[in-house]
mmCIF file of C-alpha atoms in Angstrom:
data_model
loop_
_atom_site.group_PDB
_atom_site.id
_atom_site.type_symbol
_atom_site.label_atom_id
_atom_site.label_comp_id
_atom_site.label_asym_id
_atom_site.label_seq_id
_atom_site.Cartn_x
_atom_site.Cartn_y
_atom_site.Cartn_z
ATOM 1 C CA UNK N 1 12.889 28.087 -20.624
ATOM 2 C CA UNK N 2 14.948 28.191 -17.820
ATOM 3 C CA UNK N 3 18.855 27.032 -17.496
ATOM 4 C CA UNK N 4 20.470 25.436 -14.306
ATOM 5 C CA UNK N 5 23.980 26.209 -13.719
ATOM 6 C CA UNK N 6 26.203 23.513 -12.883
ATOM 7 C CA UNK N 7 26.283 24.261 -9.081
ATOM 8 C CA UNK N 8 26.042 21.534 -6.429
ATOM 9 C CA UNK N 9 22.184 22.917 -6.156
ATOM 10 C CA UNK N 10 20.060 20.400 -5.636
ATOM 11 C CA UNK N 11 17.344 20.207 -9.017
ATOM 12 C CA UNK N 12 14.151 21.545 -8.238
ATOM 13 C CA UNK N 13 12.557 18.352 -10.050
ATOM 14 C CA UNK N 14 13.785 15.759 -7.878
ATOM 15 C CA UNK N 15 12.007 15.126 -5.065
ATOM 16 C CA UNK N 16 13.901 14.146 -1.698
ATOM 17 C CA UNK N 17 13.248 10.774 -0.391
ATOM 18 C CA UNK N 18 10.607 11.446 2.485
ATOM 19 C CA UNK N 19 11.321 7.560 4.133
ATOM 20 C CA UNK N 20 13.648 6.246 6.222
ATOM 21 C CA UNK N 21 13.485 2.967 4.895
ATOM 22 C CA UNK N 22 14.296 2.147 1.295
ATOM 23 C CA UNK N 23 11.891 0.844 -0.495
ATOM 24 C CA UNK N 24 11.591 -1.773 -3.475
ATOM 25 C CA UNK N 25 9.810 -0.875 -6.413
ATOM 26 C CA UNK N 26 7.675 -4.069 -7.639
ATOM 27 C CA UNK N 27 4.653 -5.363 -9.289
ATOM 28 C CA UNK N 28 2.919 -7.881 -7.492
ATOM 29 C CA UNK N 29 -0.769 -8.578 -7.814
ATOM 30 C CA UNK N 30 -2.804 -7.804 -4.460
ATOM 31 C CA UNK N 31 -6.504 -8.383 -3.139
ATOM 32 C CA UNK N 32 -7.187 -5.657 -0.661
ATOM 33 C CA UNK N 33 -10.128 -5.374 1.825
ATOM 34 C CA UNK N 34 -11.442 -3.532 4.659
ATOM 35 C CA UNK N 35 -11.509 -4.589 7.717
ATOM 36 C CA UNK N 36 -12.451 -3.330 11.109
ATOM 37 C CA UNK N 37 -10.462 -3.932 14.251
ATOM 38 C CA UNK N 38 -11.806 -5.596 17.281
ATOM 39 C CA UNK N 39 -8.838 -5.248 19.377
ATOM 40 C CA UNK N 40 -6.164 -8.190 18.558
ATOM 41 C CA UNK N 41 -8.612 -9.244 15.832
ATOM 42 C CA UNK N 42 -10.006 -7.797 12.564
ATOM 43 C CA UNK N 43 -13.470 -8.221 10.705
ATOM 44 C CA UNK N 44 -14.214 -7.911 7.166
ATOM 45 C CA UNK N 45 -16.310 -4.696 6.846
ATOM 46 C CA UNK N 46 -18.214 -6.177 3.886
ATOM 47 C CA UNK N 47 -17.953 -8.612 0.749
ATOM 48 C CA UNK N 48 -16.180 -5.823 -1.801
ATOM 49 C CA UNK N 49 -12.738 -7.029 -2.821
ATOM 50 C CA UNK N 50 -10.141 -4.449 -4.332
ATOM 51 C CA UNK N 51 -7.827 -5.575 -7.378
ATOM 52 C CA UNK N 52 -4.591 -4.015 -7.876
ATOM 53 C CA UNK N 53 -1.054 -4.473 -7.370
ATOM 54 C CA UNK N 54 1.322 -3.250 -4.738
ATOM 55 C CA UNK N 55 4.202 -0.881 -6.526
ATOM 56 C CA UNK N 56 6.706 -0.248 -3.821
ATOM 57 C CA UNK N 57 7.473 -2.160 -0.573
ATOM 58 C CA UNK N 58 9.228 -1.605 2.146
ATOM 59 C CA UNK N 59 10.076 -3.452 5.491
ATOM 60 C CA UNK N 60 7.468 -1.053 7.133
ATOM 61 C CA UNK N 61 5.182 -0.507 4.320
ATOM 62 C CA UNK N 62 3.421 -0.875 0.816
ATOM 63 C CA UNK N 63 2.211 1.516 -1.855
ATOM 64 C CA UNK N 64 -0.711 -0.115 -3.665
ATOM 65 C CA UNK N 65 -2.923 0.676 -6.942
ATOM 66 C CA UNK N 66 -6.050 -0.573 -6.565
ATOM 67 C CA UNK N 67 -9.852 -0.140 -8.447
ATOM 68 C CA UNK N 68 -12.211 0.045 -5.765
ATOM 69 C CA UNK N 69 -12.808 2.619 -2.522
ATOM 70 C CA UNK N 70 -11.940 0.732 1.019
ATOM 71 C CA UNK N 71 -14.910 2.164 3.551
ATOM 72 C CA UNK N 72 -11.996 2.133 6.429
ATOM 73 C CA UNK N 73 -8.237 3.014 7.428
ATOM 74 C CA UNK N 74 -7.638 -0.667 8.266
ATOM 75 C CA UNK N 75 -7.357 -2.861 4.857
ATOM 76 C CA UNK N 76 -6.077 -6.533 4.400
ATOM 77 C CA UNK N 77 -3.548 -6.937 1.441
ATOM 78 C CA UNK N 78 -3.176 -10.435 0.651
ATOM 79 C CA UNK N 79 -0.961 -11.884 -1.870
ATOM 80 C CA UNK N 80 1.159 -14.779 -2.998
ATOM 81 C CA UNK N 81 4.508 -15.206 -1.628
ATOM 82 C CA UNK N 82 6.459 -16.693 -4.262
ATOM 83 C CA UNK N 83 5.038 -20.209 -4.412
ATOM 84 C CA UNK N 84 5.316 -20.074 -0.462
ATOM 85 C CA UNK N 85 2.176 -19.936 0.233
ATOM 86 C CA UNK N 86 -0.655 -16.783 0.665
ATOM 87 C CA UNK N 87 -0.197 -13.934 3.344
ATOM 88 C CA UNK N 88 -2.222 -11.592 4.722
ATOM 89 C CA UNK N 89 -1.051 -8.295 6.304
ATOM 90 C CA UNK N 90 -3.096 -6.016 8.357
ATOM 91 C CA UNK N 91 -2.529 -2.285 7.017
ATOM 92 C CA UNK N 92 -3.156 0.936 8.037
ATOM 93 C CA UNK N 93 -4.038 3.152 4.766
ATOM 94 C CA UNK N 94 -2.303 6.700 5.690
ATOM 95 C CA UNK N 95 -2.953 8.374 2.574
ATOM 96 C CA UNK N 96 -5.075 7.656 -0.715
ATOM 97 C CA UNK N 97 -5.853 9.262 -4.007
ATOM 98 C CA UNK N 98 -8.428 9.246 -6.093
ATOM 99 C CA UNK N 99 -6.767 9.074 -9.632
ATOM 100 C CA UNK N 100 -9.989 7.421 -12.181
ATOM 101 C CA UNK N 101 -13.339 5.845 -11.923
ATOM 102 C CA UNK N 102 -11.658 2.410 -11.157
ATOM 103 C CA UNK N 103 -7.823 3.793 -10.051
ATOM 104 C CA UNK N 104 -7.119 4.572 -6.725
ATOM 105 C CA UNK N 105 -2.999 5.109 -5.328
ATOM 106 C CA UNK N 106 -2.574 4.613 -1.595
ATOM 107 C CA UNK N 107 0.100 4.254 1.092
ATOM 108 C CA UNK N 108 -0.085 2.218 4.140
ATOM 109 C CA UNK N 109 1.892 1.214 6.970
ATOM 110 C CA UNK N 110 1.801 -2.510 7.818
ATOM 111 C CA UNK N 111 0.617 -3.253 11.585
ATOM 112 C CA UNK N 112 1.067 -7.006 11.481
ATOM 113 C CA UNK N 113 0.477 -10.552 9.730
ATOM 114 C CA UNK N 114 -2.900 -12.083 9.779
ATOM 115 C CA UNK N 115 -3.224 -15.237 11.136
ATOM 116 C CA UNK N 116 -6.918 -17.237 11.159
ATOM 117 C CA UNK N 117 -8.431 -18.079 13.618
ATOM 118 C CA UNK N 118 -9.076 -21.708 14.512
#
């Protein structure tokens, strides 16, 4: 087993914060979909809706768990704001992982807010 000496050496099991923004660690129920981009609007790829919740958030971004595969980059998360109401934010999925049969872990970057069109 090996012993650390009490040195201002930084531990070689903590990892150093990558962002520039700090980030929030929560647990807040998300329905994520893909979506393809037609210039300053999106389309939903298909009908296949991804469960999960969002774990950390950020002003910038969102890490997500989710069960199902997203067939592109570009992904609506939608949740509920609190008793405010439902939003929608077009994200851009910059890295995922395939953890299970049903568990995916991805980061994305958000791009903007969804509004419908009328």
């Amino acid at each position: 087993m090996a012993e650390f000496s009490g040195t201002k050496q930084r531990s070689p099991f903590r990892r150093r914060e990558r962002r520039s923004v700090h980030r929030w660690s929560v647990k807040i129920p998300v329905t994520i979909f893909s979506v393809m981009s037609l210039g300053r609007r999106v389309k939903q790829l298909d009908e296949v809706i991804a469960v999960g919740l969002a774990r950390d958030i950020s002003p910038r971004g969102i890490g997500l768990s989710y069960d199902q595969p997203m067939r592109s980059q570009f992904v609506i998360v939608e949740f509920d704001l609190f008793g405010q109401g439902t939003r929608q934010l077009l994200t851009e999925l910059r890295w995922v992982k395939h953890c299970d049969e049903y568990e995916f872990h991805g980061g994305g970057k958000f791009l903007g807010v969804v509004k419908e069109a009328h």
